[in-house]
mmCIF file of C-alpha atoms and ligand atoms in Angstrom:
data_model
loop_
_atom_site.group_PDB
_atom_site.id
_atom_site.type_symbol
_atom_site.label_atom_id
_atom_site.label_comp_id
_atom_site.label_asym_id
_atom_site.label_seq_id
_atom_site.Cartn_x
_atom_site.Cartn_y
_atom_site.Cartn_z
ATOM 1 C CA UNK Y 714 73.182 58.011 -199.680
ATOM 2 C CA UNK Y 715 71.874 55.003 -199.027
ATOM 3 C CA UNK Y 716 74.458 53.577 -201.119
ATOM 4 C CA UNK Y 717 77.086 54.626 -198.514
ATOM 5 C CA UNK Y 718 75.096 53.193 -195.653
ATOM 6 C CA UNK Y 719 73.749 49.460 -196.548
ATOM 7 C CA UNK Y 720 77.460 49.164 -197.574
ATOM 8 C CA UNK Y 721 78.687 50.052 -194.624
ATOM 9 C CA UNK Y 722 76.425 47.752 -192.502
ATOM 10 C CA UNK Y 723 77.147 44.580 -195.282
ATOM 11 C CA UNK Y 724 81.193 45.449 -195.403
ATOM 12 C CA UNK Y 725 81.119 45.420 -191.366
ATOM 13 C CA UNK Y 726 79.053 41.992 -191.281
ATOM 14 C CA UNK Y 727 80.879 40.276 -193.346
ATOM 15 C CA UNK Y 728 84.207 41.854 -191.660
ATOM 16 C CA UNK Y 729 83.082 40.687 -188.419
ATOM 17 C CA UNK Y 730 82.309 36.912 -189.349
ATOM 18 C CA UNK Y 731 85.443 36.591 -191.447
ATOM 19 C CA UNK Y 732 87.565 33.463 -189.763
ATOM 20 C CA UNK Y 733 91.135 33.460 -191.361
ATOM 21 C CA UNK Y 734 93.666 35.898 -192.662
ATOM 22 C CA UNK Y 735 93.398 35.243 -196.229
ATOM 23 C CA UNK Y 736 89.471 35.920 -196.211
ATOM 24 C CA UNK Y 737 89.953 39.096 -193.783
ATOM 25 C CA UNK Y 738 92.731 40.048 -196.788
ATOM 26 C CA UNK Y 739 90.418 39.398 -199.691
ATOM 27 C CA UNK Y 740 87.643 41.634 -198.245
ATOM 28 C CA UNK Y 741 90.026 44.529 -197.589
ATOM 29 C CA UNK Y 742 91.014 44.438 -201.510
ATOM 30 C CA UNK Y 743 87.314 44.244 -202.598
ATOM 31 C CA UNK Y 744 86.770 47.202 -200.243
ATOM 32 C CA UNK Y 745 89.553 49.666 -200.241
ATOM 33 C CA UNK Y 746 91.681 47.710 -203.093
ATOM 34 C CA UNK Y 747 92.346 50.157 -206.247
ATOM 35 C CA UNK Y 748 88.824 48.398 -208.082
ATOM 36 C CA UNK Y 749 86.741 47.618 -204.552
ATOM 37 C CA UNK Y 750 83.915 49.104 -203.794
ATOM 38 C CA UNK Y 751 84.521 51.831 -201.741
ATOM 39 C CA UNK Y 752 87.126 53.026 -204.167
ATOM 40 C CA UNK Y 753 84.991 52.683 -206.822
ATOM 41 C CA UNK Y 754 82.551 55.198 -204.835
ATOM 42 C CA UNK Y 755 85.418 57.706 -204.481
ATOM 43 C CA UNK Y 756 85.748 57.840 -208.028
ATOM 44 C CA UNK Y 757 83.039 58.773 -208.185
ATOM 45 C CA UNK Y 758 83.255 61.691 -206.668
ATOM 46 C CA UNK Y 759 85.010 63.493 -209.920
ATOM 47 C CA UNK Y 760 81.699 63.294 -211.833
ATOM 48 C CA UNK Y 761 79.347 64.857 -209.068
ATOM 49 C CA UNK Y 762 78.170 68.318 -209.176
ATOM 50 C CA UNK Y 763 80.172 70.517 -206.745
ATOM 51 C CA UNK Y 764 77.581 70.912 -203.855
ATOM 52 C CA UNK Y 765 76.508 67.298 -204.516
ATOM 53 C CA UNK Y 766 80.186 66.588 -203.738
ATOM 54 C CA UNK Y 767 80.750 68.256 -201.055
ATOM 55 C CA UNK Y 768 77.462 66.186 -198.973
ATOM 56 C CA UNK Y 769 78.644 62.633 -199.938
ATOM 57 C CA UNK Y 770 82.734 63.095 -199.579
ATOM 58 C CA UNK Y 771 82.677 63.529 -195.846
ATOM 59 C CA UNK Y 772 80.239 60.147 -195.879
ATOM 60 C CA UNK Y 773 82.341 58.256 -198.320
ATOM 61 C CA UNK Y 774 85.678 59.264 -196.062
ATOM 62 C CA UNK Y 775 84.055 58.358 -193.044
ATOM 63 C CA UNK Y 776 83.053 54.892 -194.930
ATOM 64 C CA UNK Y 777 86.781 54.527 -195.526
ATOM 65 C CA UNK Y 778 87.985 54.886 -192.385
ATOM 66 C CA UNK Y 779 85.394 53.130 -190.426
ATOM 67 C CA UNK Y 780 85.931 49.774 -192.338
ATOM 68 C CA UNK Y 781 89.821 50.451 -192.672
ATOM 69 C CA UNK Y 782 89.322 50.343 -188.470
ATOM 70 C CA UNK Y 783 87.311 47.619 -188.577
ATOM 71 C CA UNK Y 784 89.544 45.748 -190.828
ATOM 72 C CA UNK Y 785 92.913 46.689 -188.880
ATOM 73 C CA UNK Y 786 91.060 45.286 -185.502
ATOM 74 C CA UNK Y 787 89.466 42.279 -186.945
ATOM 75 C CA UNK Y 788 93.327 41.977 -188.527
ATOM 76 C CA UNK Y 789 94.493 42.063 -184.593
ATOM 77 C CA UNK Y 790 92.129 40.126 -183.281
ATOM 78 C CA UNK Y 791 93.030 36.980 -185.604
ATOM 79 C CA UNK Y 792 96.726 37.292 -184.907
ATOM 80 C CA UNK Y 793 96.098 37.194 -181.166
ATOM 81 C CA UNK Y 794 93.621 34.347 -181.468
ATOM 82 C CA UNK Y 795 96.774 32.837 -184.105
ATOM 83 C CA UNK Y 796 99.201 33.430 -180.850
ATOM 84 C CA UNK Y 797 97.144 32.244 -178.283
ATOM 85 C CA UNK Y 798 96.722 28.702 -180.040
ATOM 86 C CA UNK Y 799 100.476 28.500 -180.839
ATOM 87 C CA UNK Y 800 101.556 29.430 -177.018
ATOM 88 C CA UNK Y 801 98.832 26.631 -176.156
ATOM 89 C CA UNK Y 802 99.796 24.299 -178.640
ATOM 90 C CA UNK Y 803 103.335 24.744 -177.460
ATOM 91 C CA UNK Y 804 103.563 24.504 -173.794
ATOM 92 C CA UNK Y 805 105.746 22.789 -171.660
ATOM 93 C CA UNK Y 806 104.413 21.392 -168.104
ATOM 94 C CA UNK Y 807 107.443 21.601 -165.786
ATOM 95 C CA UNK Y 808 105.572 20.907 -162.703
ATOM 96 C CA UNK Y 809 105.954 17.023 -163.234
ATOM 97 C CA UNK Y 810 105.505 14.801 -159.553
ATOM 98 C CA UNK Y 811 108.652 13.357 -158.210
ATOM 99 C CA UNK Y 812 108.967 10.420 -159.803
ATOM 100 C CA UNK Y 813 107.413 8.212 -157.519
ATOM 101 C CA UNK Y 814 109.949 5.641 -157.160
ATOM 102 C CA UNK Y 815 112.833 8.369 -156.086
ATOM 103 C CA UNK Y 816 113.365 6.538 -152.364
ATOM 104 C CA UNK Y 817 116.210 7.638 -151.665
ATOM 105 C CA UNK Y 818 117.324 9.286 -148.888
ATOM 106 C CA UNK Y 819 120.273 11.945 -147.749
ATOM 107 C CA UNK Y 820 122.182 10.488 -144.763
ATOM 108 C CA UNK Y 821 122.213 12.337 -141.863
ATOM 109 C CA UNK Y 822 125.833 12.954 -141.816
ATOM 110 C CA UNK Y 823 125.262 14.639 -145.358
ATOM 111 C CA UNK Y 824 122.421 16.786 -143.982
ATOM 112 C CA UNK Y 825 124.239 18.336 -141.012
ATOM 113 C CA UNK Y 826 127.191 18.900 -143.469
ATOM 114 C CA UNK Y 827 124.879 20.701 -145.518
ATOM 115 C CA UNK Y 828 123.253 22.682 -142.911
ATOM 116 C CA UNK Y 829 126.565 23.557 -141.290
ATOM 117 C CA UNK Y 830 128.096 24.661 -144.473
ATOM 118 C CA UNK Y 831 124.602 26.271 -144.602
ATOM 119 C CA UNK Y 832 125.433 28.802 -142.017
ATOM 120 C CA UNK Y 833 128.889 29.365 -142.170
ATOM 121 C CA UNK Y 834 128.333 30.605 -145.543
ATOM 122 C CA UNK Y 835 125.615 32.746 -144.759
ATOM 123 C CA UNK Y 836 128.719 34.388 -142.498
ATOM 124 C CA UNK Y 837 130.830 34.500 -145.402
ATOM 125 C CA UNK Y 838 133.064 31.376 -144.693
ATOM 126 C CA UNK Y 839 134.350 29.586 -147.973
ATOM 127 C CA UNK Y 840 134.610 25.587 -147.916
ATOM 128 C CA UNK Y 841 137.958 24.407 -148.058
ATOM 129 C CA UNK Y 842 139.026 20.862 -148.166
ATOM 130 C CA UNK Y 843 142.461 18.838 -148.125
ATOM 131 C CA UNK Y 844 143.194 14.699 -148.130
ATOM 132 C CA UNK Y 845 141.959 12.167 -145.963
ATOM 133 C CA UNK Y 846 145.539 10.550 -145.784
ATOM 134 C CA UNK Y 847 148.224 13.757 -144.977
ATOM 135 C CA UNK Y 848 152.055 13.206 -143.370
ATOM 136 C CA UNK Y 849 152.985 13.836 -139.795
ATOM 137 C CA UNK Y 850 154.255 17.895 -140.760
ATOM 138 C CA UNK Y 851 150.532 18.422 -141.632
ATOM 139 C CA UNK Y 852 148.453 16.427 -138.755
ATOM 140 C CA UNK Y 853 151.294 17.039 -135.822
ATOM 141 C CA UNK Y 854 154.117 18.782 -136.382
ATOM 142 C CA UNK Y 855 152.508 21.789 -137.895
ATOM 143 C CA UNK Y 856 150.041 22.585 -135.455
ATOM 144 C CA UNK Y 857 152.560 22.505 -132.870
ATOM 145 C CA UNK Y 858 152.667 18.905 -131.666
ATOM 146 C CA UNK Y 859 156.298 17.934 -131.860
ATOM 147 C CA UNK Y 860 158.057 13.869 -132.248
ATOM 148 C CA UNK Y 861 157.641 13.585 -128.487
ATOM 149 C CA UNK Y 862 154.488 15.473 -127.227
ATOM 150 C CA UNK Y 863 151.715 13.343 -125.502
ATOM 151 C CA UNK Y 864 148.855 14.535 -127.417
ATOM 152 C CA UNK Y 865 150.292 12.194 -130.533
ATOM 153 C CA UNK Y 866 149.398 8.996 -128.162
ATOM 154 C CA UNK Y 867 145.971 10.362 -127.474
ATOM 155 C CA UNK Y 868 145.398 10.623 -131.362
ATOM 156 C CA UNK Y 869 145.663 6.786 -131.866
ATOM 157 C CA UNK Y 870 146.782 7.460 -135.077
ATOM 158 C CA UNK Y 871 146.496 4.735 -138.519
ATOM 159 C CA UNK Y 872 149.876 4.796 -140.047
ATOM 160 C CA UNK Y 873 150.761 3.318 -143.431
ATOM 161 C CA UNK Y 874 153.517 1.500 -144.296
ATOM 162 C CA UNK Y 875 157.248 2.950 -143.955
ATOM 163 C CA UNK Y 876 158.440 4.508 -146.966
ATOM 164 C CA UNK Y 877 161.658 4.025 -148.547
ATOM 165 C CA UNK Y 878 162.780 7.253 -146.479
ATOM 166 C CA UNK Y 879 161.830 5.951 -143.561
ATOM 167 C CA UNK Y 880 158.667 8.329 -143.542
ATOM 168 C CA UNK Y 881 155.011 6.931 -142.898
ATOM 169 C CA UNK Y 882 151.973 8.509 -143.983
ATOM 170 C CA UNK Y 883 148.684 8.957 -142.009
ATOM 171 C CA UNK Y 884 145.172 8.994 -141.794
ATOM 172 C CA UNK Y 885 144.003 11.915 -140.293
ATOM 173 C CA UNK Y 886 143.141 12.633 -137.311
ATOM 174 C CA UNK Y 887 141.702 15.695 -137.301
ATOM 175 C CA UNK Y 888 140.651 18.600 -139.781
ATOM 176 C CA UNK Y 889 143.369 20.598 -138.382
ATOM 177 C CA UNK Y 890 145.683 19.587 -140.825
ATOM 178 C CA UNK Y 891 143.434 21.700 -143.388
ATOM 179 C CA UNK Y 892 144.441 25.044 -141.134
ATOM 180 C CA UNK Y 893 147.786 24.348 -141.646
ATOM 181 C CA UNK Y 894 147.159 23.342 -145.729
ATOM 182 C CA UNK Y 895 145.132 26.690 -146.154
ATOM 183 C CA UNK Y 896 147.589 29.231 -145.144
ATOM 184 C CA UNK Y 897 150.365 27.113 -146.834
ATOM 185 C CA UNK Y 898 148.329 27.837 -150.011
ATOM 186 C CA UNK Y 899 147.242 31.567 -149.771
ATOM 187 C CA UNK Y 900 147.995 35.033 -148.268
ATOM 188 C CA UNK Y 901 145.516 36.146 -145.339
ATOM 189 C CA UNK Y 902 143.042 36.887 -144.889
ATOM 190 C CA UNK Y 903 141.055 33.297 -143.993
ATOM 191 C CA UNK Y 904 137.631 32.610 -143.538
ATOM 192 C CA UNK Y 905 137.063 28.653 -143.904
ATOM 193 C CA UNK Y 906 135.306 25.628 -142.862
ATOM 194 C CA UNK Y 907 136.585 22.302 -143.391
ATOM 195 C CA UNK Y 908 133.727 19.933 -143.535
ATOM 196 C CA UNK Y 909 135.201 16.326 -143.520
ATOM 197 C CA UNK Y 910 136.568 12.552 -142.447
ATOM 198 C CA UNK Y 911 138.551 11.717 -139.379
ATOM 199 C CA UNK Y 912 140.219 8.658 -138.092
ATOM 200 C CA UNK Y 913 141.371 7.514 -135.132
ATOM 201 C CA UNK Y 914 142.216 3.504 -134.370
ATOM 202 C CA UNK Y 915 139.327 3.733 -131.666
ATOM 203 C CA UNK Y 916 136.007 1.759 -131.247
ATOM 204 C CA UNK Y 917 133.450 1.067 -128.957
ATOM 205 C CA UNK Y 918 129.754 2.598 -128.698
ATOM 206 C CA UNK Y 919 130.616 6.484 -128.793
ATOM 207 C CA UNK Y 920 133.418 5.648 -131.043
ATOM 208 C CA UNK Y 921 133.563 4.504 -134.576
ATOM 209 C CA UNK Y 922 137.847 4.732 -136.272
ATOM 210 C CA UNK Y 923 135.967 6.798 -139.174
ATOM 211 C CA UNK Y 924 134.433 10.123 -137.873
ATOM 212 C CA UNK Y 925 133.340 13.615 -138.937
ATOM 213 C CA UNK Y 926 134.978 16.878 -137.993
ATOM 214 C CA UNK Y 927 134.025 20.479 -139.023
ATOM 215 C CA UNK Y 928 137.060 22.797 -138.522
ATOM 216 C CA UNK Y 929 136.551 26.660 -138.597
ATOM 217 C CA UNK Y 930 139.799 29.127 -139.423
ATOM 218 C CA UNK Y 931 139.580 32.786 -139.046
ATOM 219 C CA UNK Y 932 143.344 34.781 -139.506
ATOM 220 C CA UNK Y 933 143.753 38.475 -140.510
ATOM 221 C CA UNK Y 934 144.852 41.431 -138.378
ATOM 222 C CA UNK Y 935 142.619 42.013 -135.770
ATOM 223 C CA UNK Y 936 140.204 39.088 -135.144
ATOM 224 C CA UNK Y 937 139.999 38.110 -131.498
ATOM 225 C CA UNK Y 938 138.241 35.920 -128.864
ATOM 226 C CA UNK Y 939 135.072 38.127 -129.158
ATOM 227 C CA UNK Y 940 134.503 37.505 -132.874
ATOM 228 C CA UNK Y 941 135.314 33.581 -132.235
ATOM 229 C CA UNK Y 942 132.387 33.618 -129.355
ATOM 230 C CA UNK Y 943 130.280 35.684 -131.582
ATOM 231 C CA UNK Y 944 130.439 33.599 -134.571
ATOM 232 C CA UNK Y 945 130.152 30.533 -132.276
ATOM 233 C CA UNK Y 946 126.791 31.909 -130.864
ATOM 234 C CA UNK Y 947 125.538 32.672 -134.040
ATOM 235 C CA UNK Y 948 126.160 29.486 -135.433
ATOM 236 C CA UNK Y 949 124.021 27.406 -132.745
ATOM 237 C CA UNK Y 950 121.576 29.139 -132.835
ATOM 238 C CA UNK Y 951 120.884 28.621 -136.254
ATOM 239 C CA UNK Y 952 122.140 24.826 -136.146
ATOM 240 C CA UNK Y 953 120.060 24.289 -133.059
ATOM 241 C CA UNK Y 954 116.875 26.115 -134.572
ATOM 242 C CA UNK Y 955 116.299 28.460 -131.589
ATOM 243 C CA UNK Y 956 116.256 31.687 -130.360
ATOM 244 C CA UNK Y 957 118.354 31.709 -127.362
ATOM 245 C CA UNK Y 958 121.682 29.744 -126.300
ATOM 246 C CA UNK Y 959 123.403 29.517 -122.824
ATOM 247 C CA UNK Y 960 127.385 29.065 -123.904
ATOM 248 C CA UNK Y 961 130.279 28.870 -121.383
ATOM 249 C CA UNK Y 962 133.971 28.770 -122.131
ATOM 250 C CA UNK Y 963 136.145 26.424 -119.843
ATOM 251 C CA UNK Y 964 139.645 27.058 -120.175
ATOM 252 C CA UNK Y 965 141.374 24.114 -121.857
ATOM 253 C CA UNK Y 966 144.659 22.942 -123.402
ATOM 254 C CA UNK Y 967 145.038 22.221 -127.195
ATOM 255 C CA UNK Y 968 148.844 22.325 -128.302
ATOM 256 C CA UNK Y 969 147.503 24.415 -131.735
ATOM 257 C CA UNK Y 970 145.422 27.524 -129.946
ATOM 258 C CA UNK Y 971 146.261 30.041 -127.005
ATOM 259 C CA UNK Y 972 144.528 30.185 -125.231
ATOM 260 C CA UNK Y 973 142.286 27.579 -125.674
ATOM 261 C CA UNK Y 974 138.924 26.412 -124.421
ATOM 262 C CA UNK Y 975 135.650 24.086 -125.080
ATOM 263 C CA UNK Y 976 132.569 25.426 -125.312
ATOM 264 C CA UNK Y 977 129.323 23.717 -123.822
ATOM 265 C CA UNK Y 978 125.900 24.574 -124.014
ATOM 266 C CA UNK Y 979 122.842 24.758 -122.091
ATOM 267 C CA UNK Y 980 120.747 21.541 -122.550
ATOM 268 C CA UNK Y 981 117.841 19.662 -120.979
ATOM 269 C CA UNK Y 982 118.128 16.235 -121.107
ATOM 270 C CA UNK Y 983 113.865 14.917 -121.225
ATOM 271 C CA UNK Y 984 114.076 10.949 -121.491
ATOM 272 C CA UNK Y 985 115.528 10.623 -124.689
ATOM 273 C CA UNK Y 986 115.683 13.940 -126.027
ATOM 274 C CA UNK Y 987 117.270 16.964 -125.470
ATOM 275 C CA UNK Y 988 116.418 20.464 -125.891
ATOM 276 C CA UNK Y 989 119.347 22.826 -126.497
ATOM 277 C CA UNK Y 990 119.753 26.612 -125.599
ATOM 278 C CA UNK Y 991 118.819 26.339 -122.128
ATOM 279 C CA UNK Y 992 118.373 24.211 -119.221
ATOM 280 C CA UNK Y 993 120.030 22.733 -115.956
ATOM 281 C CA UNK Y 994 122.744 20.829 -117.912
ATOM 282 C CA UNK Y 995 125.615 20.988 -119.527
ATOM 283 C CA UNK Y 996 126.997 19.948 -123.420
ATOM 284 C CA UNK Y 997 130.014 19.976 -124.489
ATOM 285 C CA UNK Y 998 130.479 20.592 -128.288
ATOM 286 C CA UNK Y 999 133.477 21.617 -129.377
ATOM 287 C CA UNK Y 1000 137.034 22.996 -129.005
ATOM 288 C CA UNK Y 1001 138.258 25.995 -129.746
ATOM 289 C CA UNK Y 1002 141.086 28.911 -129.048
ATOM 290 C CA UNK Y 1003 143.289 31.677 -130.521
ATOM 291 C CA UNK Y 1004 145.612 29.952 -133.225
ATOM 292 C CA UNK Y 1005 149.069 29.625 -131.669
ATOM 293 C CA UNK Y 1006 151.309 31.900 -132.714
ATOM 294 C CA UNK Y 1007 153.711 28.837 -133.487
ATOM 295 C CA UNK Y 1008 151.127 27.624 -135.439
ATOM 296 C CA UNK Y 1009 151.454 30.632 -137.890
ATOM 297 C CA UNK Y 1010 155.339 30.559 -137.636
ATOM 298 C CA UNK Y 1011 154.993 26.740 -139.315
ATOM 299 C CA UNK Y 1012 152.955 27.919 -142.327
ATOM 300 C CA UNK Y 1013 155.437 31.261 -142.908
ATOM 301 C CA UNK Y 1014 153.375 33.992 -141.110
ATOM 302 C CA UNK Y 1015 154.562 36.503 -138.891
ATOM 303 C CA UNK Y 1016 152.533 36.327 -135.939
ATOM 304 C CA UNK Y 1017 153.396 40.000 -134.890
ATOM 305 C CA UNK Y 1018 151.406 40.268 -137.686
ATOM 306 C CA UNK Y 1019 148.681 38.007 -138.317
ATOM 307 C CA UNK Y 1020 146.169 36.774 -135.671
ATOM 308 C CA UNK Y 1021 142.958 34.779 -135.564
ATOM 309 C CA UNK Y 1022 140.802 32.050 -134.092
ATOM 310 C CA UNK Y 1023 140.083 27.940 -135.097
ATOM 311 C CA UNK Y 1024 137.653 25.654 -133.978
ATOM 312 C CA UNK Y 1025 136.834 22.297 -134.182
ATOM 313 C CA UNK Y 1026 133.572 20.171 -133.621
ATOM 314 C CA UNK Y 1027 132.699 16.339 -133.956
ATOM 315 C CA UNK Y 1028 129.841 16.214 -136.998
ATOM 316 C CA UNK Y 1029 128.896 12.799 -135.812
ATOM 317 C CA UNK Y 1030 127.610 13.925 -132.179
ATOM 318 C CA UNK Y 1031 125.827 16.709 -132.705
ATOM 319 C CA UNK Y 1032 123.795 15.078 -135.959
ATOM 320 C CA UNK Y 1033 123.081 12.302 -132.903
ATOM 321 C CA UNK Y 1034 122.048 15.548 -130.519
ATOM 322 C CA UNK Y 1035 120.139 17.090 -133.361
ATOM 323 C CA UNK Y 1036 117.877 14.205 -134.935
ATOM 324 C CA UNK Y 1037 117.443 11.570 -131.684
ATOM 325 C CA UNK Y 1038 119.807 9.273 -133.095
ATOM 326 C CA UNK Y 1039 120.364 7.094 -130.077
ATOM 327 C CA UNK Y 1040 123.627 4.273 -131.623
ATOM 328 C CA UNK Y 1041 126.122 6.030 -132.924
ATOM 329 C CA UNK Y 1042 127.545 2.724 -134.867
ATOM 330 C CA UNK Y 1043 124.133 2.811 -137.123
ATOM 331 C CA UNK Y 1044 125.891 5.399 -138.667
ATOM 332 C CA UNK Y 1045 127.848 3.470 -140.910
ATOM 333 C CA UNK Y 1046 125.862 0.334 -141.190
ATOM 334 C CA UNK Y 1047 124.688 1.094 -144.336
ATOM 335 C CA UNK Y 1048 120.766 -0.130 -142.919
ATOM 336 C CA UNK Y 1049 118.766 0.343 -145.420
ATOM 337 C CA UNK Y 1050 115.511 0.797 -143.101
ATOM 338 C CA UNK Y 1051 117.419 2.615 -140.341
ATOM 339 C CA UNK Y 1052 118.373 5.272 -143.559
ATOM 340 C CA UNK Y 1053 114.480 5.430 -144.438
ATOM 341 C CA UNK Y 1054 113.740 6.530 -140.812
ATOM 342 C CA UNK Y 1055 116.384 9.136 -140.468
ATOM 343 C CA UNK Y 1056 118.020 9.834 -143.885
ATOM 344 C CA UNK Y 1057 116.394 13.220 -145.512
ATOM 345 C CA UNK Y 1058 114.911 13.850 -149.186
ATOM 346 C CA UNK Y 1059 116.494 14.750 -151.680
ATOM 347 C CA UNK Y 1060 114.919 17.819 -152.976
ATOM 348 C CA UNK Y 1061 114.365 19.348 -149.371
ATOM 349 C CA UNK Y 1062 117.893 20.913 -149.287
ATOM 350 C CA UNK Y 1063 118.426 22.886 -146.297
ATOM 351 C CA UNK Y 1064 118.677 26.751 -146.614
ATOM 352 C CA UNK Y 1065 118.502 29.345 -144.247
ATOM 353 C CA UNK Y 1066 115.296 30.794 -145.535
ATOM 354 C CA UNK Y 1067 113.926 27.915 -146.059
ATOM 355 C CA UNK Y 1068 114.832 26.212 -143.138
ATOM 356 C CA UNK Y 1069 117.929 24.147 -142.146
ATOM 357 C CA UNK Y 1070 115.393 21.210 -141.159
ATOM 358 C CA UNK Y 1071 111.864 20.271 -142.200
HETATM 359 N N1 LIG V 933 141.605 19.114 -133.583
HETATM 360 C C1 LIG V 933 140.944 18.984 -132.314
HETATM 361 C C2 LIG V 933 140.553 17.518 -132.093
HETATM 362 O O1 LIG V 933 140.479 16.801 -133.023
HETATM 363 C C3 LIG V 933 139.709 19.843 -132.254
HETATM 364 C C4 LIG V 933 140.068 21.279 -132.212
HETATM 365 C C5 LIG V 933 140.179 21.944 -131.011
HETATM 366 C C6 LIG V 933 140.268 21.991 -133.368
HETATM 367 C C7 LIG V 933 140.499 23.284 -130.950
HETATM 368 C C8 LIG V 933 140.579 23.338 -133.348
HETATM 369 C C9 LIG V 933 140.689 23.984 -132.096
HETATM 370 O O2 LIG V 933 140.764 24.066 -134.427
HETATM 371 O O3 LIG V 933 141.017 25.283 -132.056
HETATM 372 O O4 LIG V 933 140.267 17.143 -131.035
#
């Protein structure tokens, strides 16, 4: 009896200092292997007297499965340890700095692009875009300005050359030509904005020939003023980064809505900043309207049928409001130092989670 126990306590020792596979393998084969030693103890079993055998078999079984245990956690434990050096050995750090030479910065144009397209998404708006230089069906004719209508002088339009058909392209004016390029394109229902360039021969210190519109189209059945001021709300507030803002509707004329209006918001003007949402004066942002019924007639709709609202807002001018950007000319300088002061990084894209602005 004896026996059974000093080879229990030596089998466990050396079990519990063994430091590899191989050597925890070896000692389970001179244990439990067909000749180890606690086999050779179960043989011997067969030679013992009957009551003799029935003392030391329980012993000898519990033997066996005691260092079998031992050996199947000792087995564990190594493989972990075997894991745990691999995973260590293998790991990837992919929390390296920003390379500390990344200067460069997002213009502000870019950010308020990104933070309008922000929210209008967030509403379920898609992005649509069309070309910078369009014909006169597109950027007049389309929307309802005919040959002879006044508003074409008040667009101081860039024309290219004469073509051989006596045509002449354009630059365009405005982003309106994307309405008209949208609903050519697809069946209603619309939901787009039309981030992009506009040009106008025009230039003094609120006016630079190259600009930025943001158009908004909305057709289907049933959308109406309501959902136009709604939407409108909605979006400066979140533009604006505040809780509340003041909007009024003036009655206006654009030959592409009916009715149409501008919108202006509550402002305070303090020295050389303004707060927006509410105060004793007045903004002006943008233009708006229901979309002429004309206006659908020129892209193939049936306006008996079809309904909806546009808008349209200068990028430039509000990125000015927004960020204290007091000459709008430095837009397009291409200053270096001016885009260090009020360009944006990188990696701080705007979200609405996140935040639009940091
Ligand atoms: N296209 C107009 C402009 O450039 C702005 C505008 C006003 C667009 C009203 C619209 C609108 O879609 O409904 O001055």
């Amino acid at each position: 009896m004896q026996d059974i126990e000093k080879l229990e306590q030596d089998l466990l020792a050396e079990i519990a200092g063994v430091a590899d596979l191989d050597a925890l393998e070896s000692l389970r084969v001179a244990a439990l292997g067909k000749k180890g030693s606690v086999s050779l103890m179960m043989r011997g079993l067969g030679q013992m007297a009957p009551e003799e055998r029935q003392q030391v078999a329980p012993k000898l079984n519990r033997l066996k499965n005691t260092v079998s245990a031992a050996l199947d956690a000792a087995k564990a434990a190594l493989l972990d340890a075997a894991l745990n050096a691999r995973l260590a050995g293998e790991r990837i750090d992919i929390t390296l700095p920003v390379r500390p030479e990344m200067t460069g910065r997002i213009h502000p144009i870019s950010q308020v692009i990104d933070e309008i397209t922000e929210i209008f998404a967030g509403m379920g708006f898609d992005i649509a875009e069309g070309p910078d230089i369009d014909d006169d069906f597109h950027n007049f004719t389309a929307l309802n300005i005919p040959p002879e209508h006044p508003a074409r002088q008040m667009h101081d339009t860039f024309y290219l050359p004469e073509k051989a058909d006596g045509s002449r392209q354009l630059l365009r004016t405005h982003t309106s030509t994307v309405q008209i390029r949208t609903m050519q394109a697809k069946q209603p229902p619309h939901r787009i904005i039309v981030p992009g360039r506009t040009f106008r021969c025009d230039s003094d210190q609120t006016h630079t020939p190259m600009f930025h519109q943001i158009e908004g189209l909305v057709i289907d059945k049933t959308s109406h003023m309501g959902h136009l001021k709604g939407v409108l709300a909605e979006f400066c507030k979140a533009f604006f980064e505040v809780e509340n803002v003041t909007m009024r509707f003036r009655p206006s004329y654009f030959p592409f809505t009916e009715p149409s209006a501008e919108m202006d918001i509550r402002c305070t003007f303090a020295g050389d900043h303004i707060k927006v949402g509410e105060g004793e004066d007045w903004l002006e942002i943008l233009g708006c309207g229901m979309v002429n019924p004309r206006v659908l007639e020129h892209c193939g709709l049936d306006p008996a049928e079809y309904q909806g609202f546009a808008w349209g807002m200068g990028i430039d001018r509000i990125a000015m409001l927004k960020y204290g950007i007091p000459d709008l000319r430095a837009f397009f300088d291409s200053d270096l130092r001016w885009l260090k002061h009020y360009g944006f990084v990188p990696l701080d894209v705007p979200t609405l989670g996140g935040g639009l602005s940091r």
